[in-house]
Amino acid sequence: MKTVDHSDTVYQVIRERATLLNRKHQQEEGTSIRIHDIALELHCTDELILESLEFAA
């Protein structure tokens, strides 16, 4: 049985939510959402958003 790394799951959820927020913002405003605005919406830090995006790369 494989041990699950919870940070992977957290990063994945944040990436998915950030992508949805960005798509919605693009449709409504025509521009990409700022990292800081995503962090405020998800109640986390800018750094956690950036780490999540880096993890996907």
PDB file of N, CA and C in Angstrom:
ATOM      1  N   MET A   1       0.841  -1.174   0.000  1.00  0.00           N
ATOM      2  CA  MET A   1       0.000   0.000   0.000  1.00  0.00           C
ATOM      3  C   MET A   1       0.889   1.242   0.000  1.00  0.00           C
ATOM      4  N   LYS A   2       0.520   2.223  -0.821  1.00  0.00           N
ATOM      5  CA  LYS A   2       1.307   3.441  -0.950  1.00  0.00           C
ATOM      6  C   LYS A   2       0.875   4.473   0.087  1.00  0.00           C
ATOM      7  N   THR A   3       1.850   5.139   0.698  1.00  0.00           N
ATOM      8  CA  THR A   3       1.566   6.206   1.638  1.00  0.00           C
ATOM      9  C   THR A   3       1.183   7.459   0.855  1.00  0.00           C
ATOM     10  N   VAL A   4       0.127   8.100   1.261  1.00  0.00           N
ATOM     11  CA  VAL A   4      -0.343   9.307   0.580  1.00  0.00           C
ATOM     12  C   VAL A   4       0.321  10.529   1.195  1.00  0.00           C
ATOM     13  N   ASP A   5       0.871  11.366   0.331  1.00  0.00           N
ATOM     14  CA  ASP A   5       1.451  12.616   0.779  1.00  0.00           C
ATOM     15  C   ASP A   5       0.340  13.669   0.729  1.00  0.00           C
ATOM     16  N   HIS A   6      -0.075  14.124   1.879  1.00  0.00           N
ATOM     17  CA  HIS A   6      -1.205  15.048   1.932  1.00  0.00           C
ATOM     18  C   HIS A   6      -0.914  16.374   1.253  1.00  0.00           C
ATOM     19  N   SER A   7       0.358  16.797   1.200  1.00  0.00           N
ATOM     20  CA  SER A   7       0.664  18.057   0.530  1.00  0.00           C
ATOM     21  C   SER A   7       0.336  17.957  -0.958  1.00  0.00           C
ATOM     22  N   ASP A   8       0.525  16.770  -1.557  1.00  0.00           N
ATOM     23  CA  ASP A   8       0.155  16.578  -2.962  1.00  0.00           C
ATOM     24  C   ASP A   8      -1.330  16.840  -3.161  1.00  0.00           C
ATOM     25  N   THR A   9      -2.143  16.326  -2.258  1.00  0.00           N
ATOM     26  CA  THR A   9      -3.583  16.488  -2.350  1.00  0.00           C
ATOM     27  C   THR A   9      -3.970  17.951  -2.166  1.00  0.00           C
ATOM     28  N   VAL A  10      -3.365  18.618  -1.220  1.00  0.00           N
ATOM     29  CA  VAL A  10      -3.653  20.029  -0.979  1.00  0.00           C
ATOM     30  C   VAL A  10      -3.278  20.842  -2.211  1.00  0.00           C
ATOM     31  N   TYR A  11      -2.097  20.595  -2.761  1.00  0.00           N
ATOM     32  CA  TYR A  11      -1.659  21.311  -3.960  1.00  0.00           C
ATOM     33  C   TYR A  11      -2.630  21.074  -5.114  1.00  0.00           C
ATOM     34  N   GLN A  12      -3.082  19.850  -5.268  1.00  0.00           N
ATOM     35  CA  GLN A  12      -3.997  19.523  -6.359  1.00  0.00           C
ATOM     36  C   GLN A  12      -5.320  20.274  -6.203  1.00  0.00           C
ATOM     37  N   VAL A  13      -5.856  20.289  -5.012  1.00  0.00           N
ATOM     38  CA  VAL A  13      -7.121  20.992  -4.763  1.00  0.00           C
ATOM     39  C   VAL A  13      -6.956  22.488  -5.020  1.00  0.00           C
ATOM     40  N   ILE A  14      -5.864  23.049  -4.556  1.00  0.00           N
ATOM     41  CA  ILE A  14      -5.618  24.474  -4.762  1.00  0.00           C
ATOM     42  C   ILE A  14      -5.484  24.787  -6.244  1.00  0.00           C
ATOM     43  N   ARG A  15      -4.754  23.964  -6.980  1.00  0.00           N
ATOM     44  CA  ARG A  15      -4.604  24.177  -8.430  1.00  0.00           C
ATOM     45  C   ARG A  15      -5.955  24.132  -9.128  1.00  0.00           C
ATOM     46  N   GLU A  16      -6.774  23.157  -8.777  1.00  0.00           N
ATOM     47  CA  GLU A  16      -8.092  23.022  -9.401  1.00  0.00           C
ATOM     48  C   GLU A  16      -8.971  24.232  -9.093  1.00  0.00           C
ATOM     49  N   ARG A  17      -9.001  24.652  -7.845  1.00  0.00           N
ATOM     50  CA  ARG A  17      -9.809  25.809  -7.449  1.00  0.00           C
ATOM     51  C   ARG A  17      -9.290  27.083  -8.094  1.00  0.00           C
ATOM     52  N   ALA A  18      -7.963  27.233  -8.145  1.00  0.00           N
ATOM     53  CA  ALA A  18      -7.365  28.421  -8.763  1.00  0.00           C
ATOM     54  C   ALA A  18      -7.698  28.482 -10.250  1.00  0.00           C
ATOM     55  N   THR A  19      -7.679  27.336 -10.906  1.00  0.00           N
ATOM     56  CA  THR A  19      -8.015  27.281 -12.332  1.00  0.00           C
ATOM     57  C   THR A  19      -9.466  27.694 -12.557  1.00  0.00           C
ATOM     58  N   LEU A  20     -10.364  27.189 -11.730  1.00  0.00           N
ATOM     59  CA  LEU A  20     -11.779  27.555 -11.850  1.00  0.00           C
ATOM     60  C   LEU A  20     -12.000  29.047 -11.592  1.00  0.00           C
ATOM     61  N   LEU A  21     -11.337  29.562 -10.563  1.00  0.00           N
ATOM     62  CA  LEU A  21     -11.467  30.987 -10.274  1.00  0.00           C
ATOM     63  C   LEU A  21     -10.941  31.835 -11.425  1.00  0.00           C
ATOM     64  N   ASN A  22      -9.822  31.420 -12.004  1.00  0.00           N
ATOM     65  CA  ASN A  22      -9.237  32.167 -13.105  1.00  0.00           C
ATOM     66  C   ASN A  22     -10.153  32.148 -14.326  1.00  0.00           C
ATOM     67  N   ARG A  23     -10.714  30.987 -14.639  1.00  0.00           N
ATOM     68  CA  ARG A  23     -11.633  30.896 -15.785  1.00  0.00           C
ATOM     69  C   ARG A  23     -12.846  31.809 -15.594  1.00  0.00           C
ATOM     70  N   LYS A  24     -13.405  31.772 -14.400  1.00  0.00           N
ATOM     71  CA  LYS A  24     -14.568  32.607 -14.103  1.00  0.00           C
ATOM     72  C   LYS A  24     -14.213  34.088 -14.239  1.00  0.00           C
ATOM     73  N   HIS A  25     -13.060  34.449 -13.702  1.00  0.00           N
ATOM     74  CA  HIS A  25     -12.622  35.840 -13.760  1.00  0.00           C
ATOM     75  C   HIS A  25     -12.375  36.266 -15.211  1.00  0.00           C
ATOM     76  N   GLN A  26     -11.775  35.396 -15.998  1.00  0.00           N
ATOM     77  CA  GLN A  26     -11.527  35.711 -17.402  1.00  0.00           C
ATOM     78  C   GLN A  26     -12.835  35.921 -18.157  1.00  0.00           C
ATOM     79  N   GLN A  27     -13.821  35.103 -17.879  1.00  0.00           N
ATOM     80  CA  GLN A  27     -15.118  35.243 -18.546  1.00  0.00           C
ATOM     81  C   GLN A  27     -15.810  36.552 -18.151  1.00  0.00           C
ATOM     82  N   GLU A  28     -15.697  36.911 -16.888  1.00  0.00           N
ATOM     83  CA  GLU A  28     -16.391  38.101 -16.401  1.00  0.00           C
ATOM     84  C   GLU A  28     -15.627  39.389 -16.675  1.00  0.00           C
ATOM     85  N   GLU A  29     -14.304  39.356 -16.521  1.00  0.00           N
ATOM     86  CA  GLU A  29     -13.497  40.566 -16.603  1.00  0.00           C
ATOM     87  C   GLU A  29     -12.617  40.649 -17.850  1.00  0.00           C
ATOM     88  N   GLY A  30     -12.375  39.510 -18.482  1.00  0.00           N
ATOM     89  CA  GLY A  30     -11.519  39.493 -19.662  1.00  0.00           C
ATOM     90  C   GLY A  30     -10.030  39.472 -19.369  1.00  0.00           C
ATOM     91  N   THR A  31      -9.666  39.332 -18.095  1.00  0.00           N
ATOM     92  CA  THR A  31      -8.256  39.265 -17.698  1.00  0.00           C
ATOM     93  C   THR A  31      -8.063  38.126 -16.705  1.00  0.00           C
ATOM     94  N   SER A  32      -6.812  37.735 -16.513  1.00  0.00           N
ATOM     95  CA  SER A  32      -6.501  36.701 -15.526  1.00  0.00           C
ATOM     96  C   SER A  32      -6.606  37.279 -14.119  1.00  0.00           C
ATOM     97  N   ILE A  33      -6.941  36.416 -13.193  1.00  0.00           N
ATOM     98  CA  ILE A  33      -7.053  36.817 -11.790  1.00  0.00           C
ATOM     99  C   ILE A  33      -5.646  36.893 -11.186  1.00  0.00           C
ATOM    100  N   ARG A  34      -5.483  37.749 -10.211  1.00  0.00           N
ATOM    101  CA  ARG A  34      -4.181  37.886  -9.530  1.00  0.00           C
ATOM    102  C   ARG A  34      -4.026  36.768  -8.487  1.00  0.00           C
ATOM    103  N   ILE A  35      -2.787  36.373  -8.276  1.00  0.00           N
ATOM    104  CA  ILE A  35      -2.465  35.336  -7.276  1.00  0.00           C
ATOM    105  C   ILE A  35      -3.021  35.750  -5.912  1.00  0.00           C
ATOM    106  N   HIS A  36      -2.838  36.994  -5.561  1.00  0.00           N
ATOM    107  CA  HIS A  36      -3.302  37.471  -4.250  1.00  0.00           C
ATOM    108  C   HIS A  36      -4.817  37.323  -4.112  1.00  0.00           C
ATOM    109  N   ASP A  37      -5.546  37.594  -5.171  1.00  0.00           N
ATOM    110  CA  ASP A  37      -7.005  37.452  -5.127  1.00  0.00           C
ATOM    111  C   ASP A  37      -7.430  35.992  -4.977  1.00  0.00           C
ATOM    112  N   ILE A  38      -6.690  35.091  -5.607  1.00  0.00           N
ATOM    113  CA  ILE A  38      -6.959  33.659  -5.427  1.00  0.00           C
ATOM    114  C   ILE A  38      -6.721  33.270  -3.977  1.00  0.00           C
ATOM    115  N   ALA A  39      -5.605  33.735  -3.416  1.00  0.00           N
ATOM    116  CA  ALA A  39      -5.273  33.419  -2.022  1.00  0.00           C
ATOM    117  C   ALA A  39      -6.359  33.930  -1.072  1.00  0.00           C
ATOM    118  N   LEU A  40      -6.840  35.134  -1.311  1.00  0.00           N
ATOM    119  CA  LEU A  40      -7.917  35.666  -0.466  1.00  0.00           C
ATOM    120  C   LEU A  40      -9.169  34.810  -0.569  1.00  0.00           C
ATOM    121  N   GLU A  41      -9.515  34.420  -1.777  1.00  0.00           N
ATOM    122  CA  GLU A  41     -10.726  33.614  -2.004  1.00  0.00           C
ATOM    123  C   GLU A  41     -10.612  32.236  -1.341  1.00  0.00           C
ATOM    124  N   LEU A  42      -9.417  31.646  -1.387  1.00  0.00           N
ATOM    125  CA  LEU A  42      -9.217  30.296  -0.840  1.00  0.00           C
ATOM    126  C   LEU A  42      -8.743  30.312   0.617  1.00  0.00           C
ATOM    127  N   HIS A  43      -8.621  31.503   1.189  1.00  0.00           N
ATOM    128  CA  HIS A  43      -8.210  31.664   2.591  1.00  0.00           C
ATOM    129  C   HIS A  43      -6.853  31.010   2.869  1.00  0.00           C
ATOM    130  N   CYS A  44      -5.884  31.333   2.015  1.00  0.00           N
ATOM    131  CA  CYS A  44      -4.534  30.829   2.222  1.00  0.00           C
ATOM    132  C   CYS A  44      -3.542  31.911   1.806  1.00  0.00           C
ATOM    133  N   THR A  45      -2.271  31.587   1.816  1.00  0.00           N
ATOM    134  CA  THR A  45      -1.246  32.581   1.485  1.00  0.00           C
ATOM    135  C   THR A  45      -0.928  32.576  -0.004  1.00  0.00           C
ATOM    136  N   ASP A  46      -0.376  33.692  -0.451  1.00  0.00           N
ATOM    137  CA  ASP A  46       0.097  33.785  -1.832  1.00  0.00           C
ATOM    138  C   ASP A  46       1.141  32.706  -2.093  1.00  0.00           C
ATOM    139  N   GLU A  47       1.991  32.467  -1.095  1.00  0.00           N
ATOM    140  CA  GLU A  47       3.063  31.490  -1.240  1.00  0.00           C
ATOM    141  C   GLU A  47       2.526  30.084  -1.470  1.00  0.00           C
ATOM    142  N   LEU A  48       1.441  29.730  -0.789  1.00  0.00           N
ATOM    143  CA  LEU A  48       0.862  28.396  -0.978  1.00  0.00           C
ATOM    144  C   LEU A  48       0.307  28.251  -2.397  1.00  0.00           C
ATOM    145  N   ILE A  49      -0.291  29.304  -2.926  1.00  0.00           N
ATOM    146  CA  ILE A  49      -0.772  29.275  -4.306  1.00  0.00           C
ATOM    147  C   ILE A  49       0.398  29.052  -5.254  1.00  0.00           C
ATOM    148  N   LEU A  50       1.464  29.820  -5.073  1.00  0.00           N
ATOM    149  CA  LEU A  50       2.636  29.695  -5.946  1.00  0.00           C
ATOM    150  C   LEU A  50       3.282  28.322  -5.831  1.00  0.00           C
ATOM    151  N   GLU A  51       3.390  27.792  -4.617  1.00  0.00           N
ATOM    152  CA  GLU A  51       3.948  26.447  -4.426  1.00  0.00           C
ATOM    153  C   GLU A  51       3.104  25.412  -5.152  1.00  0.00           C
ATOM    154  N   SER A  52       1.799  25.555  -5.089  1.00  0.00           N
ATOM    155  CA  SER A  52       0.903  24.619  -5.751  1.00  0.00           C
ATOM    156  C   SER A  52       1.088  24.654  -7.254  1.00  0.00           C
ATOM    157  N   LEU A  53       1.239  25.846  -7.795  1.00  0.00           N
ATOM    158  CA  LEU A  53       1.448  25.978  -9.244  1.00  0.00           C
ATOM    159  C   LEU A  53       2.810  25.442  -9.662  1.00  0.00           C
ATOM    160  N   GLU A  54       3.836  25.672  -8.856  1.00  0.00           N
ATOM    161  CA  GLU A  54       5.169  25.150  -9.138  1.00  0.00           C
ATOM    162  C   GLU A  54       5.182  23.624  -9.076  1.00  0.00           C
ATOM    163  N   PHE A  55       4.426  23.070  -8.145  1.00  0.00           N
ATOM    164  CA  PHE A  55       4.372  21.622  -7.967  1.00  0.00           C
ATOM    165  C   PHE A  55       3.858  20.937  -9.233  1.00  0.00           C
ATOM    166  N   ALA A  56       2.953  21.624  -9.937  1.00  0.00           N
ATOM    167  CA  ALA A  56       2.370  21.042 -11.157  1.00  0.00           C
ATOM    168  C   ALA A  56       3.343  21.065 -12.316  1.00  0.00           C
ATOM    169  N   ALA A  57       4.296  21.990 -12.277  1.00  0.00           N
ATOM    170  CA  ALA A  57       5.234  22.142 -13.404  1.00  0.00           C
ATOM    171  C   ALA A  57       6.249  21.032 -13.478  1.00  0.00           C
TER     172      ALA A  57
END
